[in-house]
Structures are given as structure tokens and as C-alpha cells.
Amino acid sequence: MEFKEGLTFDDVLLVPKYSDITSRSQTDLTTKLSRNLSINIPFVSANMDTVTESMMAGTMARAGGIGIIHRFLTIKEQANEVLKVKRSGSVMIENPYSISPDKSVAEAIDYAEDKEISGLLVIDSNSKLIGIVTERDLLFANKANKIQDVMTKDVVTAKLGVTLDESKEILHKHRIEKLPIVDDSGTVKGLITSKDITNNADFPNASKDKKGRPLVGAAVGVKGDFLERSESLLEAGADVLVVDIAHGHSENAMSTVRNIKKAFPDCELIAGNIATAQGAEDLIKAGVDAVKVGVGSGSICITRVITGSGVPQLTAVMDCAKVGKDYGIPIISDGGTRTSGDATKALAAGASTVMVGSMLGGTDESPGTVLTKNGKRFKVYRGMASLAASIGRKSKESGTISLDDDLNDYVAEGVEAMVPYKGTVTDILKQLTGGVRSGLSYCGAHTIPQMQENAEFIKMSRAGFAESQPHDVSLM
Ligand code: RVP
């Protein structure tokens, strides 16, 4: 039996090369997420229930990356999360939420809360615009009142084809925040909001689809409802689906990929996780548009402890990237990224993007509440194969968890943990992308593909690793 050597991020450094870069802004982080989809920074937020729902995905896309909505939601809930991302930040919302005039104020408040929006268009039975209700109209209104009694009736509208500049002028002139777009017969065709216009200007690097809407991905499993789920997610506008299974080099994963591709040939499809060249090749042959690499590298993952299986992340990425390059299929390094240096090493080793969990958990945009313990603030961050995540899933499926359920039957491959509360993910992404841009410069590269050509790794000893950390000083 042969032993193969496996290395990970802390085993190596990138050898500095001559660089003509004088400013980080001369570097370009545009990269391929999958065969037909590009993003503007190489970061993807993990499809985990303590990392990515619509808030995280929207922020990731605004910053130039992408988020993958996790799959531990009902199909309707998950599709709704996709829809929320799609509707945030597009210049014109195509099917704005509306309500009929005979509904009550209470119903309008519930509906707006459910959709996380601040106003509703009021339309008659022929879809003609007859009013608008915003937070201001609803705030102190009697909840039993009808919408027609509280709505604003004289609505300022614009015609289909109105330009962005014209819309801004109208919004400013009338001191309003929402501009419904109607056709000649007064039928609603869209909605432009001041928030979306500002978003568009504030986030020039955002990852967008052809219609100018934020990019978003969503995960599906390999059992049960995956085709129905895929259909709903694609209908809601998901730009890419991710077949999510711990052991992606399996018949389960391959057949799921083939079935999704057969049912939805145009669907951009990522699958994983795998950690070997053969795993990558088999998924590529099954039809994927990108391969997600990482077995046991995640911060909350104990697969290697429980099963003894896995490949150190850097070697896994290098092996898979060789195959990816042969087939023209991008590789996503998933798990074990703790610093921008780790991300740079993964990219230099051949990954096109890096999926991140723990670094993005604990932020304002990650699901869950902030907890205080011993005066410090935290958020829960847990493995999707942890006991807590499994209990969460069970109680979601059956509405409750019974004391008779034998939890000892569940062999967890993940742990539940807490990560420090970190504020907004936007700041974290600034640090991550800034670090990677500098990393490119140290490799004498302006782009990620150039860095992959130029990169030279040097293996280091324990002493080399110790020297790489702050040492012989007291940290403040
Ligand atoms: P990290 O960024 O190191 O926190 O790793 C995140 C990754 O860990 C996820 O994208 C996923 O591949 C993996 N993961 C998630 N849950 C579990 C588990 O319970 N074992 N592992």
C-alpha cells in the first residue's frame, strides 16, 4: 500500500515573485464560479443554516461574490429566500407585491412582514394600479380598516421604458421612495425604489444576472424532493444550484446530478463535496458545471475524526484543479479557510473560488441571534451534520421532537459551536479581498488565472510556521 503525502494551508507558503503592481486596485479578482457564471470576487458563502439565507446572499452579491441559500428549509421557504435576493437590488422589480383594496390593514402588515418589504401596491381585479400603501399609511391605522380607506390614492407613476436618471428625477421631485411603472392602460409592470437605485450606485462591483438582479445560488440534497425543489428554486430565479452531500464521490451524487441536468438542461449545476482527482472527474463526467472540493476541512467538521477519511485541503484542491483545468471546469475550495492567506493559497493551488463558513458566521447577515456570554457577544455556528442541526431538521419536518426519538442513533460528523459576533460581513469581505489582492501582488500576478500560472509553493517546517506567526512579542 502506498502513502500519499497530503498538505494543507499551514504546511506551505507562496514564494514571493517580482511584481509591477503599485496599488491593489491594479489587481482584478473576477473569476469563474462555474462553467457559465462569473463573479467579481472569489468568495462564496456556505450553504449552512447559520451562514446563508437571503440577507447574507444579498450582501455577498452586492460585494461581488455569491451566497448559496441552505436547503434545510421547506421548498417554499427556500424559494422565498431566493426571491428575496432577486428582488433586492434589481433596478426594476418586475412583479412587485400587491394587495387588493378590500383586504384589511392587518392582512397588509402580515403580508409585508412576510415578504420583508416596506410597501405594497394596491391593484383592482384587472391588475390596474389604484393606490399604494407604505409603512407610514399602516403604522397607526386601525388594523380592521380596509386598505382602500388608508391607501394613498394619487400615485405618481412612470411609463415602461423610463430611464434610471428620469426615475431619479421623478422620485426627487415628488419626494417619494417608490415609483410604480405602468403601461398605457394603467396595468402595473414594475416598481422602481430609491433604495434599489442607491444600492445600484453604491455597489458597482455587484454580481448581477442579465436583468441586473443580484446573483444567488441554492442548495439541494440527493434524496426525496430534490427535483421538485430544483424546479421551485429555478423558478424563483436561482442562478445556480448546488448538489450538497458530504460524500460527493458517490452514486447518490452522480445520479442526482444526471437527473437534475436531464430535467433542467440549462441549469448551472455545482456538486460536491469530493477531495480527489477521480472524484472531480466522475462529477464532471456526470455533467456538473463546477466541483466543490473539501472533505473534513471545515472548522465544524469532524468527518476525519469519526470516519478517518479526508484529504488535507491544499492537496485536495491541487489534485482536483488539475482535472478541472483539463475539462475547463472551475473548482471551489470549501472549508478550512481561516485567513485571507489561506484563501490566496487555495486560489493559487487552482481553485477559482473559495467557499467560506466560519469566517462569515457570527455576522449581522448570518441567520440567528447574538448571544452574550461572560460579557462577550457570539452567534451560533454549527455543522450541518451536527446533532443540533439534525434535531433542528427533525423538529422542522415533524413539527416537534419527541423524547422517544433515539438521538443516540445519529452519528454526528459535525459540531455545534459559537463564533464571536463580528459586525457586518461587508467589512470582513473588505479584509478578505484586500488580503487576496496583496497575495496576488506577492505572486507577481494581476489576476487569479495569472497567479495560478506563476505560483510557486514552498513547504515549511514547524519552525517556519512558528516564524510566520507574530512571535516574541506580547499581543495587545
Ligand atoms: P469553514 O469555512 O471552515 O467553517 O467550513 C465550512 C464548510 O464546512 C461548509 O461549506 C461545508 O462544506 C462544511 N461543513 C458544513 N457542515 C459540516 C459538518 O457538519 N460536518 N461541514
PDB file of N, CA and C and ligand atoms in Angstrom, residues 46 48 273 292 297-303 334-337 355-358 381-386 413-415, ligand 1:
ATOM      1  N   ALA A  46     -21.167  29.851   2.499  1.00  0.00           N
ATOM      2  CA  ALA A  46     -21.506  28.423   2.584  1.00  0.00           C
ATOM      3  C   ALA A  46     -23.008  28.201   2.743  1.00  0.00           C
ATOM      4  N   MET A  48     -25.077  26.846   4.660  1.00  0.00           N
ATOM      5  CA  MET A  48     -25.281  26.331   6.024  1.00  0.00           C
ATOM      6  C   MET A  48     -26.357  27.169   6.700  1.00  0.00           C
ATOM      7  N   ASN A 273     -19.455  17.328  -1.788  1.00  0.00           N
ATOM      8  CA  ASN A 273     -18.021  17.616  -1.837  1.00  0.00           C
ATOM      9  C   ASN A 273     -17.215  16.356  -2.134  1.00  0.00           C
ATOM     10  N   LYS A 292     -17.173  21.156  -6.052  1.00  0.00           N
ATOM     11  CA  LYS A 292     -16.882  21.701  -4.723  1.00  0.00           C
ATOM     12  C   LYS A 292     -15.988  20.698  -4.000  1.00  0.00           C
ATOM     13  N   SER A 297     -12.380  19.348   5.978  1.00  0.00           N
ATOM     14  CA  SER A 297     -11.562  20.533   6.253  1.00  0.00           C
ATOM     15  C   SER A 297     -12.312  21.624   7.018  1.00  0.00           C
ATOM     16  N   GLY A 298     -13.630  21.556   7.040  1.00  0.00           N
ATOM     17  CA  GLY A 298     -14.429  22.621   7.662  1.00  0.00           C
ATOM     18  C   GLY A 298     -14.153  22.769   9.150  1.00  0.00           C
ATOM     19  N   SER A 299     -14.288  24.006   9.631  1.00  0.00           N
ATOM     20  CA  SER A 299     -13.965  24.290  11.035  1.00  0.00           C
ATOM     21  C   SER A 299     -14.848  23.516  12.009  1.00  0.00           C
ATOM     22  N   ILE A 300     -16.061  23.181  11.593  1.00  0.00           N
ATOM     23  CA  ILE A 300     -17.014  22.489  12.478  1.00  0.00           C
ATOM     24  C   ILE A 300     -17.176  21.033  12.085  1.00  0.00           C
ATOM     25  N   CYS A 301     -16.294  20.558  11.200  1.00  0.00           N
ATOM     26  CA  CYS A 301     -16.441  19.222  10.637  1.00  0.00           C
ATOM     27  C   CYS A 301     -15.587  18.216  11.408  1.00  0.00           C
ATOM     28  N   ILE A 302     -16.181  17.071  11.759  1.00  0.00           N
ATOM     29  CA  ILE A 302     -15.394  16.039  12.435  1.00  0.00           C
ATOM     30  C   ILE A 302     -15.402  14.735  11.625  1.00  0.00           C
ATOM     31  N   THR A 303     -15.673  14.866  10.323  1.00  0.00           N
ATOM     32  CA  THR A 303     -15.681  13.680   9.456  1.00  0.00           C
ATOM     33  C   THR A 303     -14.374  12.899   9.573  1.00  0.00           C
ATOM     34  N   ASP A 334     -13.671  24.411  -0.535  1.00  0.00           N
ATOM     35  CA  ASP A 334     -14.700  24.578   0.503  1.00  0.00           C
ATOM     36  C   ASP A 334     -14.217  24.024   1.842  1.00  0.00           C
ATOM     37  N   GLY A 335     -14.044  24.938   2.805  1.00  0.00           N
ATOM     38  CA  GLY A 335     -13.723  24.520   4.169  1.00  0.00           C
ATOM     39  C   GLY A 335     -12.275  24.756   4.541  1.00  0.00           C
ATOM     40  N   GLY A 336     -12.092  25.188   5.781  1.00  0.00           N
ATOM     41  CA  GLY A 336     -10.742  25.339   6.309  1.00  0.00           C
ATOM     42  C   GLY A 336     -10.094  26.684   6.029  1.00  0.00           C
ATOM     43  N   THR A 337     -10.841  27.615   5.448  1.00  0.00           N
ATOM     44  CA  THR A 337     -10.274  28.948   5.192  1.00  0.00           C
ATOM     45  C   THR A 337     -10.410  29.788   6.460  1.00  0.00           C
ATOM     46  N   MET A 355     -15.255  28.781  -0.835  1.00  0.00           N
ATOM     47  CA  MET A 355     -16.492  28.826  -0.047  1.00  0.00           C
ATOM     48  C   MET A 355     -16.119  28.967   1.415  1.00  0.00           C
ATOM     49  N   VAL A 356     -16.801  29.908   2.099  1.00  0.00           N
ATOM     50  CA  VAL A 356     -16.420  30.232   3.466  1.00  0.00           C
ATOM     51  C   VAL A 356     -17.610  30.084   4.411  1.00  0.00           C
ATOM     52  N   GLY A 357     -17.365  29.446   5.552  1.00  0.00           N
ATOM     53  CA  GLY A 357     -18.403  29.299   6.564  1.00  0.00           C
ATOM     54  C   GLY A 357     -18.092  30.116   7.794  1.00  0.00           C
ATOM     55  N   SER A 358     -17.158  29.618   8.618  1.00  0.00           N
ATOM     56  CA  SER A 358     -16.958  30.236   9.940  1.00  0.00           C
ATOM     57  C   SER A 358     -16.555  31.703   9.854  1.00  0.00           C
ATOM     58  N   TYR A 381     -22.721  28.919  15.375  1.00  0.00           N
ATOM     59  CA  TYR A 381     -22.261  28.445  14.071  1.00  0.00           C
ATOM     60  C   TYR A 381     -22.134  26.931  14.194  1.00  0.00           C
ATOM     61  N   ARG A 382     -22.885  26.190  13.377  1.00  0.00           N
ATOM     62  CA  ARG A 382     -22.883  24.741  13.602  1.00  0.00           C
ATOM     63  C   ARG A 382     -22.735  23.977  12.293  1.00  0.00           C
ATOM     64  N   GLY A 383     -22.136  22.796  12.412  1.00  0.00           N
ATOM     65  CA  GLY A 383     -22.015  21.911  11.257  1.00  0.00           C
ATOM     66  C   GLY A 383     -23.385  21.409  10.853  1.00  0.00           C
ATOM     67  N   MET A 384     -23.604  21.231   9.552  1.00  0.00           N
ATOM     68  CA  MET A 384     -24.899  20.747   9.100  1.00  0.00           C
ATOM     69  C   MET A 384     -25.073  19.261   9.422  1.00  0.00           C
ATOM     70  N   ALA A 385     -23.981  18.588   9.795  1.00  0.00           N
ATOM     71  CA  ALA A 385     -24.084  17.184  10.203  1.00  0.00           C
ATOM     72  C   ALA A 385     -23.932  17.066  11.720  1.00  0.00           C
ATOM     73  N   SER A 386     -24.160  18.170  12.439  1.00  0.00           N
ATOM     74  CA  SER A 386     -24.076  18.129  13.907  1.00  0.00           C
ATOM     75  C   SER A 386     -25.398  17.627  14.472  1.00  0.00           C
ATOM     76  N   GLU A 413     -21.286  14.112  12.313  1.00  0.00           N
ATOM     77  CA  GLU A 413     -19.985  14.367  11.697  1.00  0.00           C
ATOM     78  C   GLU A 413     -19.669  15.855  11.730  1.00  0.00           C
ATOM     79  N   GLY A 414     -20.400  16.551  12.602  1.00  0.00           N
ATOM     80  CA  GLY A 414     -20.156  17.980  12.736  1.00  0.00           C
ATOM     81  C   GLY A 414     -20.397  18.385  14.177  1.00  0.00           C
ATOM     82  N   VAL A 415     -19.918  19.545  14.547  1.00  0.00           N
ATOM     83  CA  VAL A 415     -20.125  20.016  15.924  1.00  0.00           C
ATOM     84  C   VAL A 415     -20.909  21.329  15.898  1.00  0.00           C
TER      85      VAL A 415
HETATM   86  P1  RVP B   1     -15.378  26.552   7.343  1.00  0.00           P
HETATM   87  O1  RVP B   1     -15.326  27.716   6.386  1.00  0.00           O
HETATM   88  O2  RVP B   1     -14.035  26.032   7.682  1.00  0.00           O
HETATM   89  O3  RVP B   1     -16.183  26.864   8.558  1.00  0.00           O
HETATM   90  O4  RVP B   1     -16.090  25.358   6.563  1.00  0.00           O
HETATM   91  C1  RVP B   1     -17.357  25.452   6.006  1.00  0.00           C
HETATM   92  C2  RVP B   1     -17.677  24.161   5.287  1.00  0.00           C
HETATM   93  O5  RVP B   1     -17.710  23.065   6.209  1.00  0.00           O
HETATM   94  C3  RVP B   1     -19.029  24.084   4.620  1.00  0.00           C
HETATM   95  O6  RVP B   1     -19.116  24.815   3.425  1.00  0.00           O
HETATM   96  C4  RVP B   1     -19.210  22.589   4.432  1.00  0.00           C
HETATM   97  O7  RVP B   1     -18.553  22.093   3.288  1.00  0.00           O
HETATM   98  C5  RVP B   1     -18.511  22.022   5.651  1.00  0.00           C
HETATM   99  N1  RVP B   1     -19.471  21.559   6.656  1.00  0.00           N
HETATM  100  C6  RVP B   1     -20.671  22.072   6.997  1.00  0.00           C
HETATM  101  N2  RVP B   1     -21.189  21.308   7.965  1.00  0.00           N
HETATM  102  C7  RVP B   1     -20.297  20.338   8.183  1.00  0.00           C
HETATM  103  C8  RVP B   1     -20.424  19.232   9.131  1.00  0.00           C
HETATM  104  O8  RVP B   1     -21.341  19.191   9.930  1.00  0.00           O
HETATM  105  N3  RVP B   1     -19.512  18.297   9.084  1.00  0.00           N
HETATM  106  N4  RVP B   1     -19.235  20.507   7.387  1.00  0.00           N
END
